[in-house]
Amino acid sequence: MTSVSENPLVIAGVRLGTAAAGIRYQGRDDLAVFELSEGSCCAAMFTRNAFCAAPVIVARKHLASGTATRYLLVNSGNANAGTGPDGLGRAHTTCAALAGLTGCAPEAVLPFSTGVIGEPLPVERLVSGLDPALESLSEDGWNRVARAIMTTDTRPKVASLQAQLGGKRISITGIAKGAGMIRPDMATMLAYVATDACVDAAALDRCLRGAADGSFNAITVDGDTSTNDACMLVATGRAGNPQVGLGSDEFRALFDSICVVCETLAHAIVRDAEGATKFIAVHVREGREKNECRQVAYTVAHSPLVKTAFFASDPNWGRILAAVGRAGLDDLDIDAIHIFLDDVCIVRSGARASGYTEEQGQAVMDRSEVTITIDLGRGNAEACVWTSDLSVEYVKINADYRS
Amino acid sequence: MTSVSENPLVIAGVRLGTAAAGIRYQGRDDLAVFELSEGSCCAAMFTRNAFCAAPVIVARKHLASGTATRYLLVNSGNANAGTGPDGLGRAHTTCAALAGLTGCAPEAVLPFSTGVIGEPLPVERLVSGLDPALESLSEDGWNRVARAIMTTDTRPKVASLQAQLGGKRISITGIAKGAGMIRPDMATMLAYVATDACVDAAALDRCLRGAADGSFNAITVDGDTSTNDACMLVATGRAGNPQVGLGSDEFRALFDSICVVCETLAHAIVRDAEGATKFIAVHVREGREKNECRQVAYTVAHSPLVKTAFFASDPNWGRILAAVGRAGLDDLDIDAIHIFLDDVCIVRSGARASGYTEEQGQAVMDRSEVTITIDLGRGNAEACVWTSDLSVEYVKINADYRS
């Protein structure tokens, strides 16, 4: 495969349009429409938050109807979450309006919303933006859409690459948004990945779930799982490759490429995390199973004390050690534990490593990207979680977001 | 019982001394000694953090030895945690030094440390402070000790009351410290409660565990369980009441009084939480069992988005709803859920309450103490957790703490 790029490649069969509907923001696009060509295949993952938003409920229902998806309708500025039956009605209304304008069934439209929770979706304004959005449909609209779906994001997130599949060159392009309320429990806030490869439904679904597991489901900013998380993988089948099924060499090649795009987008979300000054990988090794490695990694990644120490570039390794100790693992033998900051061993056999100096730790902490490696010494499983630091700016952004 | 007071009552049989040993801080006391009269009975609870500190390990061992406890030796400024075998040796050395000066067995001394993790305990300076601390022993030293054990605390925490027990007036006095790394999983950072009541060991232990469950174990500032949490309950037996055993009316009266003192101290810790501007009670009702109520309450209490909204006095109830939704309860019926800010219903049957206005929410959020009540509509269990908001100051304090 080619190396991943921030310049979106066109995906044959996907056209994108945007409009400034004035849903919440003024003077910028806040509405996006994806048009998928006939014969496209979709896989989707949604939030596991029990309070999932109205558009999530409607999108799930439309997918389950068996109707082929032809349009994705996305708005920023309003999440249409916590809005009860009225919110469901509004989500249905927007789908019906787009279906009426394009001549498809309402079930062929999947709605997505992101923004403030609990306020009524301004349906009239949204619907009034559909015509201009449809008029602007074009295959090179990826960057515009990546900007239109932003909320507290400071930059759009795009990843694109090409690969060879069954003798044909295929392209993959993905975009994502998200900077806060990030601890995806299925897929992140909003991410859309499309390929022109020809893939069967089971293989596409496996690709998405596998790729999300190591990307969107392995990042956290604040531990707060959104009500609106959604991730879509679309295959338009226009590349002319023989259809990819499960278990083939082509599946492996496609899966690896999708993983790279999803990881790039997931890392871009963490790099753009609200107020973040550092990109932190928490790598837990030598666990009995992957789940306990993740449990330790998330405990460290969510610790406000660890996160503020990183903000201060302070090699305060005692806070990492304390977080590992409270992660809830049974029979944890602390004497078997080693902890590293990048390549510097800070804890050896459960205590400060002999020979460790503050200068060594400081040199690592002065970097903008740091890997914490924690060896549990009780097995062969491992897991990695990516997170950001906790800064004064994070608090200010989230104290000011609605005002 | 009398109402609780911040003026410490003398507890016959407990003398307290302090000294400025220069362990980390200059120009203030950082060493405290409790002398317990012969015949005193002790109950203790310690952190469940797997990386428990050297003094916690030594204190547990000394309690298990069966030797009656005669001295509590506390230092602030250095936690003696993450220090391995060398740290254990240093904790033993301090106990032996105090035992030598007072003529008791080393096992009669329990050590406690609080402060920075991972630095060697300066034993010589600590030991040099023992003489002045012993010279200053007096029954009215409670306030001085409450100050000597402070780290990032901005004020000492003292609670005292009197009660009638078996026809005798008994007194209870407690002190505590803690402002960050607060999510006690057994007892909070450091808390010492003493009474002159005569109580048998089993009843005293039950009193401590029961009282801690509804106080120190129900507060959280940042979810970070300390390596050094410890809570002691001492009964000197000097009040002349008939010995209190389990199951008696006197046990109930004593238990209720101990609970009031522990709750007062636990709430004082939350009120003094690092950077806190608000005191927040999260009350979850109508759960199937207490544990799931606590799970929901802690998820809300730990949510950075909920905490920053409180810092902004923003009635951003969508963040509360999102936190409830990600708490991990099986089969949660969101249509059965109601949420209140004080007496204002913000969510009714899973969606914004009809009739709710931002003005009503704002009026509550402008208060410095707010109760969030969450009704799950699936049972009769309930739980309450107390927490603080997440402020710019919290980040600054924890980014600066070591520098």
PDB file of C-alpha atoms in Angstrom, chain A residues 49-51 82-84 117-118 181 222-225 227 303-305 308 311-312 314-319 321-322 324-326 332 334 337 350-352 358 390-392 394-396 398-399 401-402, chain B residues 49-51 82-84 117-118 181 222-225 227 303-305 308 311-312 314-319 321-322 324-326 332 334 337 350-352 358 390-392 394-396 398-399 401-402:
ATOM      1  CA  ASN A  49     -23.960   4.666  25.419  1.00  0.00           C
ATOM      2  CA  ALA A  50     -27.443   3.686  26.659  1.00  0.00           C
ATOM      3  CA  PHE A  51     -28.577   7.233  25.982  1.00  0.00           C
ATOM      4  CA  GLY A  82     -31.605  13.408  25.062  1.00  0.00           C
ATOM      5  CA  THR A  83     -34.513  14.666  23.002  1.00  0.00           C
ATOM      6  CA  GLY A  84     -36.940  11.749  23.386  1.00  0.00           C
ATOM      7  CA  ILE A 117     -26.942  17.520  23.725  1.00  0.00           C
ATOM      8  CA  GLY A 118     -30.539  18.158  24.680  1.00  0.00           C
ATOM      9  CA  MET A 181     -16.274  13.438  25.000  1.00  0.00           C
ATOM     10  CA  ASP A 222     -11.606  12.246  28.875  1.00  0.00           C
ATOM     11  CA  GLY A 223     -13.266   8.856  29.293  1.00  0.00           C
ATOM     12  CA  ASP A 224     -16.627  10.299  28.331  1.00  0.00           C
ATOM     13  CA  THR A 225     -18.317   8.097  25.725  1.00  0.00           C
ATOM     14  CA  THR A 227     -24.163   9.615  22.822  1.00  0.00           C
ATOM     15  CA  SER A 303      -5.892   9.439  35.640  1.00  0.00           C
ATOM     16  CA  PRO A 304      -6.196  13.226  36.061  1.00  0.00           C
ATOM     17  CA  LEU A 305      -2.975  13.176  38.066  1.00  0.00           C
ATOM     18  CA  THR A 308      -1.729  16.896  34.593  1.00  0.00           C
ATOM     19  CA  PHE A 311       0.822  18.731  30.924  1.00  0.00           C
ATOM     20  CA  ALA A 312       3.548  19.992  33.282  1.00  0.00           C
ATOM     21  CA  ASP A 314       6.880  16.486  35.023  1.00  0.00           C
ATOM     22  CA  PRO A 315       8.347  12.930  35.162  1.00  0.00           C
ATOM     23  CA  ASN A 316       6.192  12.246  38.228  1.00  0.00           C
ATOM     24  CA  TRP A 317       6.330   8.480  37.775  1.00  0.00           C
ATOM     25  CA  GLY A 318       4.788   7.861  41.208  1.00  0.00           C
ATOM     26  CA  ARG A 319       1.440   8.879  39.730  1.00  0.00           C
ATOM     27  CA  LEU A 321       2.659   3.637  39.546  1.00  0.00           C
ATOM     28  CA  ALA A 322      -0.302   4.624  41.745  1.00  0.00           C
ATOM     29  CA  VAL A 324      -1.383   0.883  37.875  1.00  0.00           C
ATOM     30  CA  GLY A 325      -1.888  -0.122  41.491  1.00  0.00           C
ATOM     31  CA  ARG A 326      -5.528   0.923  41.575  1.00  0.00           C
ATOM     32  CA  LEU A 332      -0.959  -8.178  40.971  1.00  0.00           C
ATOM     33  CA  ILE A 334       4.102  -5.405  42.105  1.00  0.00           C
ATOM     34  CA  ILE A 337       6.354  -4.656  37.307  1.00  0.00           C
ATOM     35  CA  GLY A 350       8.002  -2.300  41.546  1.00  0.00           C
ATOM     36  CA  ALA A 351      10.291   0.477  42.801  1.00  0.00           C
ATOM     37  CA  ARG A 352      12.270   3.380  41.370  1.00  0.00           C
ATOM     38  CA  GLU A 358      15.238  13.012  37.027  1.00  0.00           C
ATOM     39  CA  LEU A 390      -5.066  17.368  30.807  1.00  0.00           C
ATOM     40  CA  SER A 391      -4.370  21.049  30.432  1.00  0.00           C
ATOM     41  CA  VAL A 392      -5.719  24.305  31.754  1.00  0.00           C
ATOM     42  CA  TYR A 394      -9.133  21.596  28.397  1.00  0.00           C
ATOM     43  CA  VAL A 395     -10.964  22.930  31.424  1.00  0.00           C
ATOM     44  CA  LYS A 396     -11.467  26.328  29.838  1.00  0.00           C
ATOM     45  CA  ASN A 398     -15.276  22.625  28.446  1.00  0.00           C
ATOM     46  CA  ALA A 399     -16.298  25.333  30.867  1.00  0.00           C
ATOM     47  CA  TYR A 401     -18.367  25.284  25.309  1.00  0.00           C
ATOM     48  CA  ARG A 402     -22.024  26.234  25.630  1.00  0.00           C
TER      49      ARG A 402
ATOM     50  CA  ASN B  49      -4.048   0.190  45.925  1.00  0.00           C
ATOM     51  CA  ALA B  50      -1.758  -2.740  45.011  1.00  0.00           C
ATOM     52  CA  PHE B  51       1.201  -0.365  45.233  1.00  0.00           C
ATOM     53  CA  GLY B  82       7.200   3.133  45.400  1.00  0.00           C
ATOM     54  CA  THR B  83      10.386   2.845  47.402  1.00  0.00           C
ATOM     55  CA  GLY B  84      10.749  -0.952  47.553  1.00  0.00           C
ATOM     56  CA  ILE B 117       5.668   9.296  45.892  1.00  0.00           C
ATOM     57  CA  GLY B 118       8.978   7.670  45.035  1.00  0.00           C
ATOM     58  CA  MET B 181      -5.510  11.715  44.685  1.00  0.00           C
ATOM     59  CA  ASP B 222     -10.204  12.762  40.827  1.00  0.00           C
ATOM     60  CA  GLY B 223     -10.731   8.998  40.971  1.00  0.00           C
ATOM     61  CA  ASP B 224      -7.103   8.451  41.879  1.00  0.00           C
ATOM     62  CA  THR B 225      -6.828   6.085  44.846  1.00  0.00           C
ATOM     63  CA  THR B 227      -1.014   4.493  47.800  1.00  0.00           C
ATOM     64  CA  SER B 303     -16.800  12.663  34.304  1.00  0.00           C
ATOM     65  CA  PRO B 304     -14.459  15.531  33.339  1.00  0.00           C
ATOM     66  CA  LEU B 305     -17.248  16.991  31.224  1.00  0.00           C
ATOM     67  CA  THR B 308     -16.053  21.241  34.054  1.00  0.00           C
ATOM     68  CA  PHE B 311     -16.986  24.699  37.300  1.00  0.00           C
ATOM     69  CA  ALA B 312     -18.646  26.907  34.654  1.00  0.00           C
ATOM     70  CA  ASP B 314     -23.446  25.643  33.293  1.00  0.00           C
ATOM     71  CA  PRO B 315     -26.638  23.538  33.610  1.00  0.00           C
ATOM     72  CA  ASN B 316     -25.359  21.328  30.780  1.00  0.00           C
ATOM     73  CA  TRP B 317     -27.555  18.387  31.799  1.00  0.00           C
ATOM     74  CA  GLY B 318     -26.769  16.517  28.568  1.00  0.00           C
ATOM     75  CA  ARG B 319     -23.364  15.693  30.029  1.00  0.00           C
ATOM     76  CA  LEU B 321     -27.288  12.114  30.923  1.00  0.00           C
ATOM     77  CA  ALA B 322     -24.381  10.961  28.734  1.00  0.00           C
ATOM     78  CA  VAL B 324     -25.399   7.865  33.148  1.00  0.00           C
ATOM     79  CA  GLY B 325     -25.700   6.233  29.744  1.00  0.00           C
ATOM     80  CA  ARG B 326     -22.099   5.056  29.677  1.00  0.00           C
ATOM     81  CA  LEU B 332     -30.935   0.220  31.391  1.00  0.00           C
ATOM     82  CA  ILE B 334     -33.656   5.135  29.651  1.00  0.00           C
ATOM     83  CA  ILE B 337     -34.876   7.700  34.169  1.00  0.00           C
ATOM     84  CA  GLY B 350     -35.124   9.941  29.569  1.00  0.00           C
ATOM     85  CA  ALA B 351     -35.543  13.298  27.840  1.00  0.00           C
ATOM     86  CA  ARG B 352     -35.503  16.986  28.723  1.00  0.00           C
ATOM     87  CA  GLU B 358     -32.401  27.135  31.442  1.00  0.00           C
ATOM     88  CA  LEU B 390     -12.844  20.306  37.867  1.00  0.00           C
ATOM     89  CA  SER B 391     -11.363  23.770  37.674  1.00  0.00           C
ATOM     90  CA  VAL B 392      -8.488  25.487  35.953  1.00  0.00           C
ATOM     91  CA  TYR B 394      -7.029  21.858  39.827  1.00  0.00           C
ATOM     92  CA  VAL B 395      -4.902  21.494  36.708  1.00  0.00           C
ATOM     93  CA  LYS B 396      -2.524  24.224  37.811  1.00  0.00           C
ATOM     94  CA  ASN B 398      -1.369  19.270  39.900  1.00  0.00           C
ATOM     95  CA  ALA B 399       0.886  20.562  37.158  1.00  0.00           C
ATOM     96  CA  TYR B 401       2.818  20.161  42.745  1.00  0.00           C
ATOM     97  CA  ARG B 402       6.363  18.875  42.453  1.00  0.00           C
TER      98      ARG B 402
END
